[in-house]
Amino acid sequence: MSERLWLLTDVSQGAYQIGQLYMISKHSHEQSERGEGVEVVQNEPYDDPEHGSGQFTEKRIYLNNKLPSWARAVVPKIFYVTEKAWNYYPYTITEYTCSFLPKFYIHIETKYEDNKGSNDNIFVGEPREEETEVCFVDIVYDEIPERHYKESEDLRYFKSKKTNRGLLKEGWIQTQDPIMCSYKLVTVKFEVWGLQTRVEQFVHKVIRDVLLLGHRQAFAWVDEWIDMTMEEVREYERATQEATNLKIGTFPPAISISETPLPSSSRSGPNSAPSTPLSTEAPEFLSVPKERPRKKSAPETLTLPDPGRRDSLFKLPSFFSWNSSPQPE
């Protein structure tokens, strides 16, 4: 099951590269606590023959307490998801796997363009099993889970002191300049009978909520990162990652992972992105959980993808525009 997300934001594509790195580091630190959160295993430059120079990161995301009750019942107490990302901005590819659930797999391709989400063919030519479903995300007026809401990050009331951007009113996507769109093609697979639809829909909802929150924060924190150079944001990233590892009770690994597999892939992503075996049998004790009433936290405007469809796309409009702001070094 896959989904397309379009996210728009009020920053240039060039400036957003720094904002994205700053947001990811700060967000990971805020969301981490003892035994829960994001441990950075590796973060280093990486060269790809097709996409050029970029950055490879590997992280472990400990999230047992953040799982719904029906999922906690079938996973071990120490549970983490491995994230591997290849950032060749303005193109990135991210994969999530879990050794405990060998048939669980998330693949996200992202492309950034200076437009209002009008490029419906941005992923054209890439192999698709079936037609994709598009989800347009408004980072200002789409609702987020109540537990994540902060008035200081509500873009309806936020105004940047350094850039003078905001307040964002209804219809901001049509009037805002600069503006940038983050196009994301999200594929989720969990091939276990009886759990597939529930797990895939839950994961799509979580991904949408995380992306919505992250893009809101990137703009709400713009005064904190807008004056940073790439060297400064990389140093901030390094220091914050070390603090986050200590916060959740882990330490920087003594052994650095220096080799990344280079298998051929049927996708159009970089050759450096490893394929994930999906043929291993799932644990025998994964059984169909009893139906329980679940608290509704998804926005009323969220339409979950059709289980019969394999591909969906997200559009996230934002306030950043490549040509209207200084380029990072």
GROMACS .gro file of C-alpha atoms in nm:
model
  329
    1MET     CA    1   0.000   0.000   0.000
    2SER     CA    2   0.142   0.336  -0.099
    3GLU     CA    3   0.048   0.699  -0.073
    4ARG     CA    4   0.152   1.031  -0.229
    5LEU     CA    5   0.195   1.329   0.001
    6TRP     CA    6   0.224   1.689  -0.123
    7LEU     CA    7   0.345   1.934   0.148
    8LEU     CA    8   0.387   2.305   0.078
    9THR     CA    9   0.595   2.541   0.289
   10ASP     CA   10   0.690   2.910   0.286
   11VAL     CA   11   1.067   2.879   0.249
   12SER     CA   12   1.293   2.837  -0.053
   13GLN     CA   13   1.410   2.493  -0.157
   14GLY     CA   14   1.770   2.600  -0.092
   15ALA     CA   15   1.701   2.749   0.250
   16TYR     CA   16   1.482   2.455   0.347
   17GLN     CA   17   1.776   2.215   0.323
   18ILE     CA   18   1.922   2.379   0.633
   19GLY     CA   19   1.581   2.408   0.799
   20GLN     CA   20   1.513   2.040   0.739
   21LEU     CA   21   1.839   1.929   0.904
   22TYR     CA   22   1.779   2.161   1.199
   23MET     CA   23   1.419   2.047   1.241
   24ILE     CA   24   1.500   1.674   1.228
   25SER     CA   25   1.771   1.706   1.494
   26LYS     CA   26   1.567   1.923   1.730
   27HIS     CA   27   1.247   1.723   1.679
   28SER     CA   28   1.427   1.393   1.748
   29HIS     CA   29   1.574   1.535   2.068
   30GLU     CA   30   1.239   1.668   2.187
   31GLN     CA   31   1.060   1.340   2.118
   32SER     CA   32   1.324   1.125   2.291
   33GLU     CA   33   1.334   1.019   2.654
   34ARG     CA   34   1.489   0.741   2.860
   35GLY     CA   35   1.455   0.422   2.657
   36GLU     CA   36   1.243   0.586   2.387
   37GLY     CA   37   1.339   0.794   2.087
   38VAL     CA   38   1.594   0.816   1.808
   39GLU     CA   39   1.949   0.682   1.841
   40VAL     CA   40   2.189   0.794   1.567
   41VAL     CA   41   2.415   0.504   1.468
   42GLN     CA   42   2.586   0.660   1.167
   43ASN     CA   43   2.589   0.999   0.995
   44GLU     CA   44   2.853   1.066   0.733
   45PRO     CA   45   2.907   1.197   0.377
   46TYR     CA   46   2.828   0.957   0.097
   47ASP     CA   47   2.894   0.969  -0.277
   48ASP     CA   48   2.662   0.803  -0.526
   49PRO     CA   49   2.757   0.755  -0.893
   50GLU     CA   50   2.413   0.868  -1.009
   51HIS     CA   51   2.307   1.130  -0.755
   52GLY     CA   52   2.644   1.272  -0.655
   53SER     CA   53   2.750   1.384  -0.309
   54GLY     CA   54   2.508   1.338  -0.023
   55GLN     CA   55   2.475   1.222   0.335
   56PHE     CA   56   2.403   0.872   0.463
   57THR     CA   57   2.242   0.825   0.804
   58GLU     CA   58   2.138   0.518   0.999
   59LYS     CA   59   1.917   0.549   1.306
   60ARG     CA   60   1.737   0.324   1.550
   61ILE     CA   61   1.391   0.442   1.651
   62TYR     CA   62   1.277   0.298   1.985
   63LEU     CA   63   0.900   0.332   2.001
   64ASN     CA   64   0.739   0.049   2.196
   65ASN     CA   65   0.540   0.285   2.420
   66LYS     CA   66   0.416   0.475   2.114
   67LEU     CA   67   0.258   0.168   1.956
   68PRO     CA   68  -0.118   0.107   1.983
   69SER     CA   69  -0.219  -0.150   2.244
   70TRP     CA   70  -0.295  -0.420   1.986
   71ALA     CA   71   0.060  -0.388   1.849
   72ARG     CA   72   0.230  -0.384   2.190
   73ALA     CA   73   0.068  -0.718   2.260
   74VAL     CA   74   0.270  -0.892   1.989
   75VAL     CA   75   0.609  -0.718   1.993
   76PRO     CA   76   0.895  -0.752   2.242
   77LYS     CA   77   0.946  -0.487   2.507
   78ILE     CA   78   1.274  -0.372   2.349
   79PHE     CA   79   1.157  -0.285   2.002
   80TYR     CA   80   1.311  -0.055   1.745
   81VAL     CA   81   1.285   0.027   1.377
   82THR     CA   82   1.598   0.084   1.167
   83GLU     CA   83   1.598   0.394   0.946
   84LYS     CA   84   1.845   0.430   0.662
   85ALA     CA   85   1.843   0.752   0.460
   86TRP     CA   86   2.035   0.877   0.158
   87ASN     CA   87   2.006   1.254   0.132
   88TYR     CA   88   2.101   1.390  -0.212
   89TYR     CA   89   1.899   1.705  -0.161
   90PRO     CA   90   1.672   1.798  -0.337
   91TYR     CA   91   1.619   1.422  -0.377
   92THR     CA   92   1.617   1.182  -0.083
   93ILE     CA   93   1.532   0.820  -0.021
   94THR     CA   94   1.450   0.669   0.318
   95GLU     CA   95   1.388   0.309   0.419
   96TYR     CA   96   1.253   0.161   0.742
   97THR     CA   97   1.286  -0.204   0.840
   98CYS     CA   98   1.249  -0.413   1.153
   99SER     CA   99   1.437  -0.739   1.212
  100PHE     CA  100   1.158  -0.859   1.440
  101LEU     CA  101   0.903  -0.811   1.158
  102PRO     CA  102   1.083  -0.924   0.841
  103LYS     CA  103   0.781  -0.854   0.620
  104PHE     CA  104   0.751  -0.495   0.741
  105TYR     CA  105   0.898  -0.235   0.506
  106ILE     CA  106   0.859   0.140   0.441
  107HIS     CA  107   1.009   0.314   0.140
  108ILE     CA  108   0.986   0.695   0.101
  109GLU     CA  109   1.112   0.893  -0.195
  110THR     CA  110   1.114   1.271  -0.166
  111LYS     CA  111   1.161   1.543  -0.426
  112TYR     CA  112   1.151   1.919  -0.363
  113GLU     CA  113   1.036   2.175  -0.619
  114ASP     CA  114   0.951   2.545  -0.618
  115ASN     CA  115   0.582   2.524  -0.700
  116LYS     CA  116   0.241   2.488  -0.533
  117GLY     CA  117   0.217   2.112  -0.571
  118SER     CA  118   0.122   2.133  -0.938
  119ASN     CA  119   0.363   1.868  -1.067
  120ASP     CA  120   0.148   1.555  -1.070
  121ASN     CA  121   0.404   1.377  -1.286
  122ILE     CA  122   0.705   1.429  -1.061
  123PHE     CA  123   0.743   1.054  -1.009
  124VAL     CA  124   0.637   0.957  -1.361
  125GLY     CA  125   0.841   0.685  -1.525
  126GLU     CA  126   0.908   0.504  -1.200
  127PRO     CA  127   0.767   0.148  -1.172
  128ARG     CA  128   0.430   0.134  -0.998
  129GLU     CA  129   0.224  -0.174  -0.920
  130GLU     CA  130  -0.104   0.015  -0.941
  131GLU     CA  131  -0.241   0.366  -0.959
  132THR     CA  132  -0.134   0.597  -0.679
  133GLU     CA  133  -0.353   0.803  -0.450
  134VAL     CA  134  -0.262   1.167  -0.385
  135CYS     CA  135  -0.299   1.331  -0.043
  136PHE     CA  136  -0.251   1.709  -0.029
  137VAL     CA  137  -0.133   1.822   0.317
  138ASP     CA  138  -0.189   2.178   0.439
  139ILE     CA  139   0.072   2.239   0.711
  140VAL     CA  140  -0.125   2.537   0.845
  141TYR     CA  141  -0.487   2.423   0.862
  142ASP     CA  142  -0.475   2.043   0.876
  143GLU     CA  143  -0.528   1.918   1.229
  144ILE     CA  144  -0.252   1.741   1.420
  145PRO     CA  145  -0.290   1.504   1.717
  146GLU     CA  146  -0.373   1.704   2.029
  147ARG     CA  147  -0.070   1.570   2.218
  148HIS     CA  148   0.160   1.740   1.963
  149TYR     CA  149  -0.012   2.077   1.955
  150LYS     CA  150   0.181   2.385   2.073
  151GLU     CA  151   0.047   2.735   2.037
  152SER     CA  152   0.396   2.861   1.950
  153GLU     CA  153   0.397   2.624   1.650
  154ASP     CA  154   0.048   2.713   1.528
  155LEU     CA  155   0.121   2.877   1.193
  156ARG     CA  156  -0.213   3.059   1.193
  157TYR     CA  157  -0.075   3.281   1.469
  158PHE     CA  158   0.302   3.263   1.412
  159LYS     CA  159   0.497   3.552   1.261
  160SER     CA  160   0.871   3.533   1.198
  161LYS     CA  161   1.070   3.824   1.341
  162LYS     CA  162   1.368   3.771   1.111
  163THR     CA  163   1.189   3.700   0.782
  164ASN     CA  164   0.860   3.884   0.854
  165ARG     CA  165   0.665   3.584   0.717
  166GLY     CA  166   0.325   3.498   0.862
  167LEU     CA  167   0.054   3.516   0.974
  168LEU     CA  168  -0.084   3.256   0.732
  169LYS     CA  169  -0.449   3.299   0.646
  170GLU     CA  170  -0.695   3.075   0.464
  171GLY     CA  171  -0.588   3.045   0.101
  172TRP     CA  172  -0.220   3.108   0.183
  173ILE     CA  173  -0.108   2.851  -0.073
  174GLN     CA  174  -0.244   3.060  -0.358
  175THR     CA  175  -0.098   3.391  -0.239
  176GLN     CA  176   0.229   3.301  -0.064
  177ASP     CA  177   0.563   3.378  -0.230
  178PRO     CA  178   0.813   3.216  -0.191
  179ILE     CA  179   0.660   2.869  -0.179
  180MET     CA  180   0.799   2.517  -0.213
  181CYS     CA  181   0.644   2.172  -0.232
  182SER     CA  182   0.782   1.855  -0.077
  183TYR     CA  183   0.662   1.560  -0.284
  184LYS     CA  184   0.672   1.225  -0.105
  185LEU     CA  185   0.597   0.883  -0.245
  186VAL     CA  186   0.536   0.652   0.051
  187THR     CA  187   0.513   0.274   0.018
  188VAL     CA  188   0.425   0.056   0.317
  189LYS     CA  189   0.429  -0.324   0.312
  190PHE     CA  190   0.337  -0.564   0.590
  191GLU     CA  191   0.259  -0.897   0.431
  192VAL     CA  192   0.107  -1.085   0.724
  193TRP     CA  193  -0.241  -1.225   0.679
  194GLY     CA  194  -0.497  -1.078   0.915
  195LEU     CA  195  -0.281  -0.779   1.010
  196GLN     CA  196  -0.178  -0.630   0.676
  197THR     CA  197  -0.453  -0.374   0.623
  198ARG     CA  198  -0.463  -0.259   0.984
  199VAL     CA  199  -0.086  -0.218   1.011
  200GLU     CA  200  -0.043  -0.048   0.672
  201GLN     CA  201  -0.323   0.202   0.737
  202PHE     CA  202  -0.191   0.276   1.086
  203VAL     CA  203   0.161   0.336   0.951
  204HIS     CA  204   0.035   0.567   0.675
  205LYS     CA  205  -0.151   0.772   0.934
  206VAL     CA  206   0.156   0.794   1.159
  207ILE     CA  207   0.379   0.898   0.868
  208ARG     CA  208   0.133   1.168   0.765
  209ASP     CA  209   0.111   1.304   1.120
  210VAL     CA  210   0.492   1.304   1.160
  211LEU     CA  211   0.546   1.484   0.827
  212LEU     CA  212   0.275   1.738   0.905
  213LEU     CA  213   0.424   1.813   1.247
  214GLY     CA  214   0.781   1.829   1.115
  215HIS     CA  215   0.701   2.075   0.838
  216ARG     CA  216   0.504   2.295   1.078
  217GLN     CA  217   0.802   2.299   1.315
  218ALA     CA  218   1.050   2.376   1.038
  219PHE     CA  219   0.868   2.701   0.969
  220ALA     CA  220   0.782   2.781   1.330
  221TRP     CA  221   1.154   2.750   1.414
  222VAL     CA  222   1.269   2.952   1.112
  223ASP     CA  223   1.417   3.231   1.325
  224GLU     CA  224   1.642   2.974   1.493
  225TRP     CA  225   1.801   2.840   1.172
  226ILE     CA  226   1.754   3.098   0.894
  227ASP     CA  227   2.099   3.256   0.957
  228MET     CA  228   2.285   2.924   0.982
  229THR     CA  229   2.539   2.808   0.726
  230MET     CA  230   2.559   2.442   0.624
  231GLU     CA  231   2.870   2.399   0.841
  232GLU     CA  232   2.688   2.545   1.142
  233VAL     CA  233   2.380   2.326   1.102
  234ARG     CA  234   2.598   2.015   1.064
  235GLU     CA  235   2.774   2.101   1.391
  236TYR     CA  236   2.436   2.158   1.557
  237GLU     CA  237   2.322   1.823   1.418
  238ARG     CA  238   2.629   1.644   1.558
  239ALA     CA  239   2.599   1.799   1.905
  240THR     CA  240   2.224   1.738   1.924
  241GLN     CA  241   2.259   1.376   1.814
  242GLU     CA  242   2.514   1.310   2.087
  243ALA     CA  243   2.283   1.469   2.345
  244THR     CA  244   1.988   1.265   2.218
  245ASN     CA  245   2.182   0.937   2.238
  246LEU     CA  246   2.269   1.017   2.599
  247LYS     CA  247   1.910   1.117   2.672
  248ILE     CA  248   1.768   0.779   2.569
  249GLY     CA  249   2.051   0.591   2.741
  250THR     CA  250   2.273   0.501   2.445
  251PHE     CA  251   2.621   0.604   2.344
  252PRO     CA  252   2.789   0.666   2.008
  253PRO     CA  253   2.882   0.326   1.859
  254ALA     CA  254   3.246   0.220   1.888
  255ILE     CA  255   3.233   0.061   1.543
  256SER     CA  256   3.133   0.271   1.244
  257ILE     CA  257   2.939   0.106   0.965
  258SER     CA  258   3.157   0.189   0.666
  259GLU     CA  259   3.011  -0.028   0.394
  260THR     CA  260   2.669   0.013   0.241
  261PRO     CA  261   2.541  -0.262   0.008
  262LEU     CA  262   2.501  -0.163  -0.355
  263PRO     CA  263   2.247  -0.412  -0.494
  264SER     CA  264   2.049  -0.341  -0.804
  265SER     CA  265   1.697  -0.217  -0.736
  266SER     CA  266   1.383  -0.212  -0.944
  267ARG     CA  267   1.307   0.131  -0.807
  268SER     CA  268   1.446   0.454  -0.939
  269GLY     CA  269   1.615   0.537  -0.610
  270PRO     CA  270   1.992   0.548  -0.573
  271ASN     CA  271   2.183   0.226  -0.628
  272SER     CA  272   2.321   0.269  -0.276
  273ALA     CA  273   1.980   0.199  -0.125
  274PRO     CA  274   1.980  -0.162  -0.004
  275SER     CA  275   1.695  -0.392  -0.092
  276THR     CA  276   1.504  -0.545   0.197
  277PRO     CA  277   1.421  -0.916   0.197
  278LEU     CA  278   1.045  -0.955   0.219
  279SER     CA  279   1.025  -1.332   0.178
  280THR     CA  280   1.122  -1.439   0.529
  281GLU     CA  281   0.835  -1.591   0.722
  282ALA     CA  282   0.684  -1.376   0.996
  283PRO     CA  283   0.694  -1.492   1.360
  284GLU     CA  284   0.441  -1.766   1.428
  285PHE     CA  285   0.289  -1.591   1.728
  286LEU     CA  286   0.162  -1.299   1.520
  287SER     CA  287  -0.209  -1.367   1.531
  288VAL     CA  288  -0.515  -1.160   1.457
  289PRO     CA  289  -0.582  -0.938   1.760
  290LYS     CA  290  -0.926  -0.892   1.904
  291GLU     CA  291  -1.111  -0.588   1.785
  292ARG     CA  292  -1.096  -0.305   2.035
  293PRO     CA  293  -1.242   0.043   2.012
  294ARG     CA  294  -0.966   0.289   1.918
  295LYS     CA  295  -0.949   0.652   2.005
  296LYS     CA  296  -0.985   0.858   1.691
  297SER     CA  297  -0.686   1.091   1.657
  298ALA     CA  298  -0.660   1.131   1.281
  299PRO     CA  299  -0.773   1.460   1.128
  300GLU     CA  300  -1.128   1.455   0.999
  301THR     CA  301  -0.994   1.545   0.656
  302LEU     CA  302  -0.764   1.243   0.637
  303THR     CA  303  -0.865   0.983   0.381
  304LEU     CA  304  -0.677   0.660   0.428
  305PRO     CA  305  -0.555   0.496   0.109
  306ASP     CA  306  -0.759   0.229  -0.061
  307PRO     CA  307  -0.615  -0.108   0.058
  308GLY     CA  308  -0.640  -0.228  -0.299
  309ARG     CA  309  -0.401   0.038  -0.420
  310ARG     CA  310  -0.028   0.003  -0.396
  311ASP     CA  311   0.091   0.358  -0.449
  312SER     CA  312  -0.011   0.690  -0.299
  313LEU     CA  313   0.153   1.028  -0.299
  314PHE     CA  314   0.165   1.309  -0.046
  315LYS     CA  315   0.192   1.680  -0.129
  316LEU     CA  316   0.319   1.909   0.145
  317PRO     CA  317   0.312   2.276   0.044
  318SER     CA  318   0.553   2.495   0.236
  319PHE     CA  319   0.672   2.854   0.248
  320PHE     CA  320   1.018   2.804   0.111
  321SER     CA  321   1.119   2.899  -0.243
  322TRP     CA  322   1.445   2.799  -0.410
  323ASN     CA  323   1.495   3.111  -0.617
  324SER     CA  324   1.389   3.378  -0.370
  325SER     CA  325   1.633   3.306  -0.088
  326PRO     CA  326   2.014   3.285  -0.064
  327GLN     CA  327   2.157   2.944  -0.148
  328PRO     CA  328   2.342   2.752   0.125
  329GLU     CA  329   2.710   2.702   0.088
   0.00000   0.00000   0.00000
